[in-house]
Coordinates of N, CA and C in Angstrom, one line a residue:
X1 N 0.5 -1.5 -0.3 CA -0.4 0.1 -0.1 C 0.7 1.6 0.2
X2 N 0.3 1.4 -0.8 CA 1.0 3.7 -0.3 C 0.5 4.8 0.6
X3 N 1.0 4.9 1.7 CA 0.5 6.0 2.7 C 0.5 7.0 2.3
X4 N -1.0 7.4 2.5 CA -0.6 9.2 2.5 C -1.1 10.0 3.8
X5 N -0.3 11.0 4.0 CA -0.8 11.3 5.2 C -1.2 10.6 6.1
X6 N -0.8 9.5 6.6 CA -0.9 8.6 7.5 C -2.6 7.4 7.4
X7 N -3.3 8.2 5.9 CA -4.1 6.3 5.3 C -4.1 6.3 4.5
X8 N -4.1 4.7 4.4 CA -4.0 4.0 2.9 C -5.2 4.8 1.6
X9 N -4.6 5.2 0.4 CA -4.7 5.6 -0.6 C -4.6 4.3 -1.6
X10 N -5.8 4.4 -2.1 CA -6.3 3.4 -2.6 C -6.5 4.2 -4.2
X11 N -6.9 5.2 -4.2 CA -7.2 5.4 -5.7 C -5.8 6.3 -6.0
X12 N -5.6 6.2 -7.7 CA -4.5 6.6 -7.9 C -3.0 6.1 -7.6
X13 N -3.6 5.1 -7.0 CA -2.7 4.7 -6.7 C -0.9 4.1 -7.4
X14 N -0.2 4.9 -8.3 CA 1.1 5.0 -9.2 C 1.1 5.8 -8.9
X15 N -0.4 7.3 -9.1 CA 0.3 9.3 -8.7 C 0.7 8.8 -7.4
X16 N 0.6 8.6 -6.8 CA 0.1 8.5 -5.0 C 1.9 8.0 -5.2
X17 N 2.6 7.1 -5.9 CA 3.5 6.1 -5.4 C 4.4 7.5 -6.2
X18 N 4.3 8.0 -6.7 CA 5.3 9.0 -7.0 C 5.5 10.8 -5.9
X19 N 3.8 10.7 -5.5 CA 3.8 12.1 -3.8 C 5.1 11.5 -3.3
X20 N 5.2 9.9 -3.1 CA 5.9 9.5 -1.4 C 6.5 9.7 -2.5
X21 N 7.0 9.5 -3.2 CA 9.1 9.5 -4.1 C 9.2 11.6 -3.3
X22 N 8.3 12.1 -3.8 CA 8.3 12.9 -3.0 C 9.9 13.0 -2.4
X23 N 9.0 12.9 -1.3 CA 9.6 12.7 0.1 C 11.1 12.6 0.2
X24 N 11.2 12.0 -0.5 CA 13.0 11.1 -0.8 C 14.0 12.5 -1.5
X25 N 13.6 13.7 -1.9 CA 14.2 14.4 -1.8 C 15.2 15.1 -1.2
X26 N 15.5 15.3 -0.1 CA 16.3 15.8 0.5 C 17.5 14.4 0.1
X27 N 16.8 13.3 0.3 CA 18.6 12.4 0.1 C 18.8 12.2 -1.8
X28 N 17.9 13.0 -2.6 CA 17.6 12.7 -4.0 C 19.6 12.4 -4.5
X29 N 19.6 13.1 -3.7 CA 22.3 13.5 -4.1 C 23.4 11.6 -3.9
X30 N 21.8 10.7 -2.7 CA 23.0 10.5 -1.8 C 23.6 8.9 -3.2
X31 N 24.1 8.0 -2.3 CA 25.2 6.6 -3.5 C 23.8 6.4 -3.4
X32 N 24.1 5.5 -4.7 CA 22.6 4.1 -5.1 C 22.6 3.4 -4.1
X33 N 23.4 2.6 -3.5 CA 22.9 2.0 -2.6 C 22.2 2.0 -1.0
X34 N 22.8 4.1 -1.0 CA 22.3 4.2 0.6 C 20.5 4.4 0.3
X35 N 20.1 4.9 -1.2 CA 18.9 5.3 -1.3 C 18.2 4.9 -1.1
X36 N 18.5 3.9 -1.7 CA 17.5 2.9 -2.3 C 17.2 1.8 -0.7
X37 N 17.5 2.4 -0.3 CA 17.6 1.1 1.2 C 16.8 2.6 2.0
X38 N 16.5 3.8 2.4 CA 16.0 4.4 2.9 C 14.9 4.0 3.3
X39 N 14.0 3.1 2.5 CA 12.5 2.8 2.9 C 12.4 2.0 3.9
X40 N 13.2 1.2 4.8 CA 13.6 0.2 5.9 C 13.7 1.5 6.5
X41 N 14.0 2.6 6.7 CA 13.2 3.3 7.6 C 12.0 4.1 8.0
X42 N 11.4 3.6 7.3 CA 10.5 5.2 7.2 C 9.4 3.7 8.3
X43 N 8.1 4.0 7.9 CA 6.8 3.2 9.2 C 5.8 2.2 8.4
X44 N 6.0 2.6 6.9 CA 5.2 1.9 5.7 C 6.7 1.8 5.3
X45 N 6.9 0.5 5.2 CA 8.1 1.0 4.1 C 7.3 0.3 3.0
X46 N 7.8 0.6 1.3 CA 7.4 0.3 -0.1 C 8.5 1.7 -0.2
X47 N 8.7 0.2 -1.5 CA 10.7 0.2 -2.1 C 10.5 1.6 -2.8
X48 N 11.8 1.9 -3.0 CA 11.8 2.8 -4.4 C 12.1 1.9 -5.8
X49 N 11.1 2.3 -6.2 CA 11.8 0.8 -7.8 C 11.4 1.7 -8.9
X50 N 11.5 3.2 -8.6 CA 11.7 4.4 -9.8 C 12.8 4.9 -9.7
X51 N 13.3 5.1 -11.0 CA 14.7 5.9 -11.2 C 14.5 7.2 -10.7
X52 N 15.8 8.0 -9.7 CA 15.5 9.3 -9.1 C 14.7 10.4 -9.8
X53 N 15.7 10.3 -10.8 CA 14.5 11.8 -11.8 C 12.7 11.7 -11.4
X54 N 12.4 10.2 -11.1 CA 11.4 10.9 -10.4 C 11.0 11.9 -9.4
X55 N 11.9 11.2 -8.4 CA 12.3 12.1 -7.1 C 12.0 13.4 -7.5
X56 N 12.7 13.9 -7.9 CA 13.4 15.8 -9.2 C 11.6 15.7 -8.9
X57 N 11.0 15.1 -10.4 CA 10.0 15.8 -10.2 C 8.4 15.8 -9.8
X58 N 8.8 15.0 -9.1 CA 7.2 14.9 -8.1 C 7.9 15.8 -7.1
X59 N 8.9 16.6 -6.2 CA 9.3 17.8 -5.6 C 8.6 18.7 -5.8
X60 N 9.7 19.4 -7.7 CA 9.4 19.8 -8.2 C 8.3 20.7 -8.7
X61 N 7.2 18.9 -9.5 CA 5.5 19.6 -9.5 C 5.1 19.3 -8.5
X62 N 4.9 20.0 -6.9 CA 4.6 20.0 -5.8 C 3.9 18.6 -5.2
X63 N 3.9 18.0 -6.0 CA 3.0 16.6 -5.7 C 2.4 16.8 -5.0
X64 N 2.6 17.0 -3.5 CA 2.7 16.3 -2.1 C 1.2 17.6 -1.8
X65 N 0.7 18.6 -2.6 CA -0.4 19.8 -2.4 C -0.9 18.4 -3.2
X66 N -2.1 18.3 -3.1 CA -3.3 17.7 -3.2 C -4.2 18.1 -4.6
X67 N -4.8 20.1 -4.5 CA -4.7 21.2 -5.6 C -3.8 20.7 -6.7
X68 N -3.2 20.4 -6.7 CA -1.8 19.8 -7.8 C -2.0 19.4 -8.4
X69 N -1.9 17.9 -7.4 CA -2.1 16.5 -7.9 C -3.7 16.3 -8.7
X70 N -4.0 16.9 -8.3 CA -5.7 16.8 -8.4 C -6.0 16.9 -9.8
X71 N -5.2 18.4 -10.2 CA -5.2 19.8 -11.1 C -4.3 18.3 -12.6
X72 N -3.1 18.3 -11.8 CA -2.2 17.3 -13.4 C -3.1 15.8 -13.3
X73 N -3.6 15.2 -12.4 CA -4.6 14.2 -13.3 C -5.6 14.3 -14.2
X74 N -6.1 15.6 -13.7 CA -7.6 16.1 -14.9 C -6.5 16.8 -16.6
X75 N -5.4 17.0 -16.1 CA -4.9 17.6 -17.9 C -4.4 16.5 -18.2
X76 N -3.3 15.2 -17.0 CA -3.0 14.2 -18.0 C -4.9 13.7 -18.2
X77 N -5.5 13.2 -18.6 CA -6.6 12.1 -18.1 C -7.4 12.7 -19.7
X78 N -7.3 14.7 -19.6 CA -7.4 15.3 -20.7 C -7.0 14.9 -22.3
X79 N -5.5 15.2 -22.1 CA -4.1 15.2 -23.0 C -4.1 13.3 -23.8
X80 N -4.6 12.9 -22.4 CA -4.6 11.1 -23.4 C -5.7 10.9 -24.2
X81 N -6.4 11.4 -23.7 CA -8.2 11.1 -23.6 C -8.4 12.0 -25.4
X82 N -7.8 13.1 -25.7 CA -7.5 13.8 -26.9 C -6.9 12.4 -27.6
X83 N -6.5 11.7 -27.3 CA -5.0 10.5 -28.2 C -6.0 10.1 -30.0
X84 N -7.5 9.7 -28.5 CA -8.2 8.4 -28.6 C -9.4 9.1 -29.8
X85 N -9.2 9.6 -28.9 CA -9.9 10.9 -30.1 C -9.6 11.7 -31.9
X86 N -8.8 11.6 -31.1 CA -7.4 12.0 -32.2 C -7.0 10.8 -33.7
X87 N -7.0 9.6 -32.8 CA -7.4 8.6 -34.0 C -8.9 8.2 -35.0
X88 N -9.7 8.2 -34.1 CA -10.9 7.9 -33.9 C -10.9 9.0 -35.1
X89 N -10.5 10.7 -35.3 CA -10.8 11.5 -36.0 C -10.0 10.5 -37.6
X90 N -9.1 10.6 -37.7 CA -8.2 10.1 -39.1 C -8.3 9.1 -39.4
X91 N -8.6 7.8 -39.0 CA -8.8 6.6 -39.0 C -10.0 6.8 -39.7
X92 N -10.6 7.6 -39.4 CA -12.8 7.2 -38.8 C -13.3 5.8 -38.6
X93 N -12.3 5.3 -37.3 CA -13.1 4.2 -36.9 C -13.1 4.3 -35.5
X94 N -14.5 3.8 -34.9 CA -14.7 3.7 -33.9 C -13.9 2.7 -32.9
X95 N -12.9 2.0 -33.6 CA -12.2 1.0 -33.1 C -11.5 1.4 -31.4
X96 N -11.4 2.9 -31.9 CA -10.5 3.1 -30.8 C -10.8 4.2 -29.3
X97 N -12.2 3.4 -30.1 CA -13.5 4.5 -28.5 C -13.4 3.1 -27.6
X98 N -13.6 1.7 -28.3 CA -13.3 0.4 -28.2 C -12.2 0.2 -27.3
X99 N -11.2 1.0 -27.5 CA -9.9 0.2 -27.5 C -9.8 0.9 -25.3
X100 N -10.2 2.3 -26.1 CA -10.6 2.7 -24.7 C -11.1 2.7 -23.6
X101 N -12.4 2.9 -23.6 CA -13.6 2.1 -22.5 C -13.4 0.2 -22.3
X102 N -11.4 -0.2 -22.6 CA -11.4 -1.1 -22.3 C -10.6 -1.6 -21.3
X103 N -10.7 -3.1 -20.4 CA -11.0 -2.9 -18.6 C -9.1 -2.9 -18.7
X104 N -8.1 -2.4 -19.6 CA -6.8 -2.4 -19.5 C -6.5 -0.8 -19.5
X105 N -7.0 -0.2 -19.8 CA -7.3 1.3 -20.3 C -7.8 1.6 -19.2
X106 N -8.9 1.2 -18.6 CA -9.7 1.8 -17.3 C -8.3 1.4 -16.0
X107 N -8.5 0.9 -15.6 CA -7.1 0.3 -15.1 C -5.8 1.4 -15.3
X108 N -5.0 1.7 -16.5 CA -4.7 2.4 -16.6 C -4.8 4.5 -15.8
X109 N -6.1 4.5 -15.8 CA -6.6 6.2 -15.5 C -7.1 6.1 -14.0
X110 N -7.1 3.8 -13.8 CA -8.0 4.2 -12.2 C -6.5 4.5 -12.1
X111 N -5.8 4.3 -11.8 CA -4.2 4.5 -11.0 C -3.5 5.3 -11.2
X112 N -3.7 6.0 -11.9 CA -2.9 6.4 -12.3 C -2.0 6.6 -12.7
X113 N -1.8 5.4 -13.7 CA 0.2 4.9 -13.5 C 0.9 5.4 -14.8
X114 N 2.4 5.9 -14.2 CA 3.1 6.5 -15.1 C 2.8 6.6 -16.4
X115 N 2.4 4.9 -16.6 CA 2.6 5.4 -18.4 C 1.7 6.5 -19.0
X116 N 1.0 6.5 -18.2 CA 0.3 7.6 -18.8 C 0.7 8.8 -19.3
X117 N 2.2 9.1 -18.2 CA 2.5 9.9 -18.5 C 3.2 10.0 -20.1
X118 N 4.2 8.8 -20.0 CA 5.1 8.9 -21.1 C 4.3 8.4 -22.8
X119 N 2.9 7.6 -22.4 CA 2.2 7.8 -23.9 C 1.8 9.7 -23.8
X120 N 2.4 10.3 -22.8 CA 0.9 11.5 -23.3 C 3.0 12.3 -24.1
X121 N 3.6 12.3 -23.3 CA 5.7 13.2 -23.6 C 5.8 12.3 -25.5
X122 N 5.3 10.7 -25.9 CA 6.0 10.5 -27.1 C 4.6 10.9 -27.7
X123 N 3.2 11.3 -27.5 CA 2.5 11.3 -28.7 C 2.8 12.9 -29.3
X124 N 2.4 13.9 -27.9 CA 2.6 15.4 -28.6 C 3.4 15.0 -29.1
X125 N 4.9 14.7 -28.5 CA 6.2 15.8 -29.3 C 6.7 15.0 -30.8
X126 N 5.5 13.0 -30.9 CA 6.3 13.0 -32.2 C 5.5 13.3 -33.2
X127 N 4.4 14.2 -32.7 CA 3.8 14.6 -33.2 C 3.7 16.4 -34.2
X128 N 4.9 16.3 -33.3 CA 5.1 18.4 -33.6 C 6.0 17.4 -35.0
X129 N 5.9 19.2 -35.5 CA 6.2 19.5 -36.6 C 8.2 19.1 -36.6
X130 N 8.3 19.6 -34.8 CA 9.6 20.6 -35.1 C 10.8 19.4 -34.6
X131 N 11.5 18.8 -35.6 CA 12.1 16.9 -35.3 C 12.6 18.3 -33.4
X132 N 13.2 18.9 -33.1 CA 13.8 19.1 -31.7 C 13.0 18.9 -30.6
X133 N 11.6 18.8 -30.9 CA 10.6 18.7 -30.4 C 10.7 16.5 -30.0
X134 N 10.7 16.4 -30.8 CA 10.5 14.3 -31.4 C 11.9 14.0 -30.2
X135 N 13.1 14.0 -30.5 CA 14.1 14.4 -29.9 C 14.5 14.6 -28.7
X136 N 14.2 15.6 -27.8 CA 13.6 16.0 -26.8 C 12.7 15.1 -25.7
X137 N 11.2 14.8 -26.3 CA 10.4 13.5 -25.8 C 10.7 12.3 -25.8
X138 N 11.7 11.4 -27.2 CA 11.9 10.2 -27.2 C 13.3 10.1 -26.0
X139 N 13.7 11.6 -25.8 CA 15.0 11.3 -24.4 C 14.0 11.4 -23.4
X140 N 13.3 12.3 -23.4 CA 12.6 12.1 -22.4 C 12.2 10.7 -21.7
X141 N 11.2 10.3 -21.8 CA 10.4 9.7 -22.3 C 11.4 8.1 -21.9
X142 N 13.2 8.3 -22.6 CA 13.4 7.5 -22.0 C 14.5 7.7 -21.1
X143 N 14.6 8.3 -20.5 CA 15.0 8.7 -19.6 C 14.3 8.5 -17.6
X144 N 13.0 8.4 -17.8 CA 11.4 8.2 -16.8 C 11.7 6.4 -17.3
X145 N 11.8 5.6 -17.9 CA 11.7 4.6 -17.8 C 12.3 3.7 -18.9
X146 N 13.2 2.5 -18.7 CA 14.0 2.6 -19.9 C 12.7 2.1 -21.3
X147 N 12.1 1.1 -21.0 CA 11.7 0.9 -22.7 C 11.4 1.6 -23.5
X148 N 11.2 3.3 -22.7 CA 11.5 3.8 -24.7 C 12.4 3.6 -24.9
X149 N 13.0 3.4 -24.9 CA 13.7 4.0 -25.2 C 14.1 2.8 -27.2
X150 N 13.7 2.2 -26.9 CA 13.3 0.8 -28.3 C 12.4 1.6 -28.9
X151 N 12.1 2.5 -28.8 CA 10.6 3.5 -30.3 C 12.2 4.1 -31.4
X152 N 13.4 4.3 -30.9 CA 14.4 4.5 -31.6 C 14.3 4.7 -33.2
X153 N 13.7 3.5 -33.2 CA 13.3 3.8 -35.2 C 12.1 4.2 -35.7
X154 N 11.9 5.4 -34.8 CA 10.5 6.2 -34.9 C 11.6 7.3 -36.2
X155 N 12.9 7.4 -36.4 CA 13.8 8.6 -36.9 C 14.4 8.3 -37.8
X156 N 13.7 6.1 -38.1 CA 14.4 6.2 -40.1 C 13.6 6.2 -40.8
X157 N 14.2 7.4 -41.3 CA 13.5 8.4 -42.1 C 14.2 7.3 -43.8
X158 N 15.7 7.8 -43.5 CA 16.5 7.3 -44.5 C 18.3 7.5 -44.0
X159 N 19.4 7.4 -45.5 CA 20.2 7.0 -44.7 C 20.8 7.3 -43.6
X160 N 20.7 9.4 -44.0 CA 21.1 10.6 -43.5 C 20.6 10.5 -41.8
X161 N 19.7 9.9 -41.6 CA 18.2 10.0 -40.3 C 19.4 8.9 -39.2
X162 N 20.4 7.6 -39.9 CA 20.7 7.2 -39.3 C 22.0 7.1 -38.1
X163 N 22.5 8.5 -38.7 CA 23.3 9.5 -37.6 C 22.6 10.1 -36.7
X164 N 21.0 10.2 -36.8 CA 20.6 10.3 -35.6 C 20.5 9.5 -35.3
X165 N 20.4 8.2 -35.1 CA 19.5 7.6 -34.0 C 21.3 7.0 -33.7
X166 N 22.3 6.8 -34.1 CA 23.5 6.6 -33.2 C 23.7 8.0 -32.4
X167 N 23.4 9.1 -32.5 CA 23.7 10.2 -31.7 C 22.7 9.8 -31.0
X168 N 20.8 9.3 -30.8 CA 20.7 9.0 -30.0 C 20.8 8.1 -29.1
X169 N 20.7 7.0 -29.5 CA 21.5 6.2 -28.9 C 22.5 6.1 -28.5
X170 N 23.8 6.4 -28.0 CA 23.8 6.5 -28.1 C 24.2 8.2 -26.7
X171 N 23.2 8.9 -26.6 CA 23.1 9.5 -24.9 C 21.9 9.3 -24.3
X172 N 21.2 7.3 -24.7 CA 20.5 7.0 -24.0 C 21.4 6.2 -22.8
X173 N 22.8 5.7 -24.1 CA 23.7 5.2 -23.6 C 24.4 5.6 -22.0
X174 N 24.3 6.6 -22.8 CA 25.7 7.5 -21.6 C 24.8 7.2 -20.1
X175 N 23.2 7.5 -21.0 CA 22.3 8.3 -19.4 C 21.5 6.4 -18.1
X176 N 22.4 5.7 -18.4 CA 22.6 4.6 -18.6 C 23.5 4.1 -18.2
X177 N 24.6 4.5 -18.4 CA 26.4 4.5 -17.8 C 26.3 5.0 -16.9
X178 N 26.0 6.1 -16.6 CA 25.7 6.9 -14.7 C 25.0 6.3 -14.2
X179 N 24.4 6.0 -14.4 CA 22.4 5.2 -14.1 C 22.8 4.1 -13.1
X180 N 23.4 3.6 -13.6 CA 23.9 1.2 -13.8 C 23.7 1.6 -12.2
X181 N 24.4 1.9 -12.0 CA 24.0 2.0 -9.6 C 22.9 2.0 -9.7
X182 N 21.7 2.9 -9.7 CA 20.8 3.2 -9.6 C 19.4 1.9 -9.9
X183 N 20.1 1.5 -11.1 CA 18.9 0.6 -11.8 C 20.0 -0.9 -11.1
X184 N 21.3 -0.6 -10.8 CA 21.5 -2.3 -9.8 C 20.6 -1.8 -8.7
X185 N 20.4 -1.3 -8.5 CA 19.7 -1.4 -6.5 C 18.8 -1.8 -6.9
X186 N 18.0 -1.0 -7.6 CA 16.1 -0.4 -8.0 C 16.1 -2.3 -8.2
X187 N 16.7 -3.3 -9.1 CA 17.0 -4.6 -9.2 C 16.1 -5.1 -8.4
X188 N 17.3 -5.2 -7.5 CA 17.1 -5.9 -5.7 C 16.9 -5.6 -5.0
X189 N 15.7 -3.9 -4.9 CA 14.9 -3.6 -4.8 C 13.2 -4.6 -4.7
X190 N 13.4 -4.5 -5.9 CA 11.7 -4.8 -6.9 C 11.5 -5.8 -6.3
X191 N 10.2 -5.8 -6.3 CA 9.5 -7.4 -5.5 C 9.5 -8.6 -6.6
X192 N 9.6 -10.3 -6.4 CA 9.5 -10.8 -7.7 C 8.7 -11.6 -7.0
X193 N 7.2 -11.7 -7.4 CA 6.2 -12.6 -6.5 C 5.4 -13.0 -8.6
X194 N 4.9 -13.5 -8.5 CA 3.7 -13.8 -9.6 C 2.8 -12.1 -9.7
X195 N 2.2 -11.5 -8.4 CA 2.0 -10.5 -8.1 C 2.2 -9.6 -8.2
X196 N 3.3 -9.2 -8.2 CA 4.1 -8.0 -8.3 C 4.6 -7.3 -9.2
X197 N 5.4 -8.5 -9.9 CA 7.4 -8.3 -11.0 C 6.1 -8.1 -12.1
X198 N 6.2 -8.0 -13.2 CA 5.5 -6.8 -14.2 C 6.3 -7.9 -15.9
X199 N 4.9 -7.5 -16.5 CA 5.5 -8.6 -18.1 C 5.5 -10.1 -18.3
X200 N 6.6 -10.6 -18.5 CA 6.5 -12.0 -19.7 C 7.2 -13.0 -17.4
X201 N 7.5 -12.2 -16.7 CA 8.5 -12.8 -15.9 C 7.3 -12.7 -14.6
X202 N 6.4 -12.3 -14.5 CA 5.1 -12.4 -13.9 C 4.0 -13.4 -14.3
X203 N 4.3 -13.7 -15.5 CA 3.7 -15.1 -16.0 C 4.3 -16.4 -15.6
X204 N 6.0 -16.2 -16.2 CA 6.3 -17.4 -15.6 C 6.2 -17.8 -14.4
X205 N 6.5 -16.7 -13.0 CA 6.4 -17.5 -11.8 C 4.9 -17.5 -11.5
X206 N 3.6 -17.3 -12.2 CA 2.5 -17.7 -12.4 C 2.6 -19.2 -13.0
X207 N 2.6 -19.5 -14.0 CA 2.6 -20.5 -14.6 C 3.3 -21.7 -13.2
X208 N 4.9 -21.2 -13.1 CA 5.1 -21.8 -12.5 C 4.5 -22.0 -10.4
X209 N 3.9 -21.3 -9.7 CA 3.4 -21.2 -8.3 C 1.9 -22.1 -9.0
X210 N 0.8 -22.3 -9.9 CA 0.1 -22.9 -10.2 C 0.1 -24.1 -10.9
X211 N 0.3 -24.1 -11.5 CA 0.0 -25.7 -12.3 C 1.9 -25.6 -12.4
X212 N 2.8 -25.6 -11.2 CA 4.2 -26.1 -11.0 C 4.6 -26.9 -12.9
X213 N 5.4 -25.8 -13.8 CA 6.0 -26.0 -14.8 C 7.0 -24.8 -15.3
X214 N 8.1 -25.6 -15.0 CA 9.4 -24.2 -15.3 C 9.6 -23.3 -16.9
X215 N 9.1 -22.4 -16.6 CA 9.8 -22.2 -18.1 C 11.1 -21.6 -18.1

């Protein structure tokens, strides 16, 4: 559970978690091994499994202020919903409305999942005709979470664009190198179980737990 002002906060669980991260701002420059073990000193132990850039974002956006917190969520919600309207309009297909009302999307909105923010940044930056915003958006989401880095080939247009791809990938690799200690410590504290892990790992664990088959 994420605890907010001494009470359990089920609503917008993932955004509440970012709100919780802001309380670690005074320790943001601490060595990785120290920062990612600080949660053990708290009354309610909730691991830090996001890059420390999220701590800075939550602090400077003043996420602890509920008025700002809910206002930002409304902005995120409207910006995100427009994406579905945009694709419905340009493709003249109501399929995207179905996607909006599907269970997984509602879960994302209910939890205030941070992927909501990543999708918004990717959509609006990649939609821009100004290449600077394309590159900035790509680098920002890659810094916030690693997996968006694989959208690199969006920039593949011709032979000349290969140099841009190499440069962008080089910047991401430098960032990964600089944060390698953070990544290592996140992997150490991250819960590993069928219910709390992510992606294919959780599927493998649950198959082993429930039908006793090892993959």
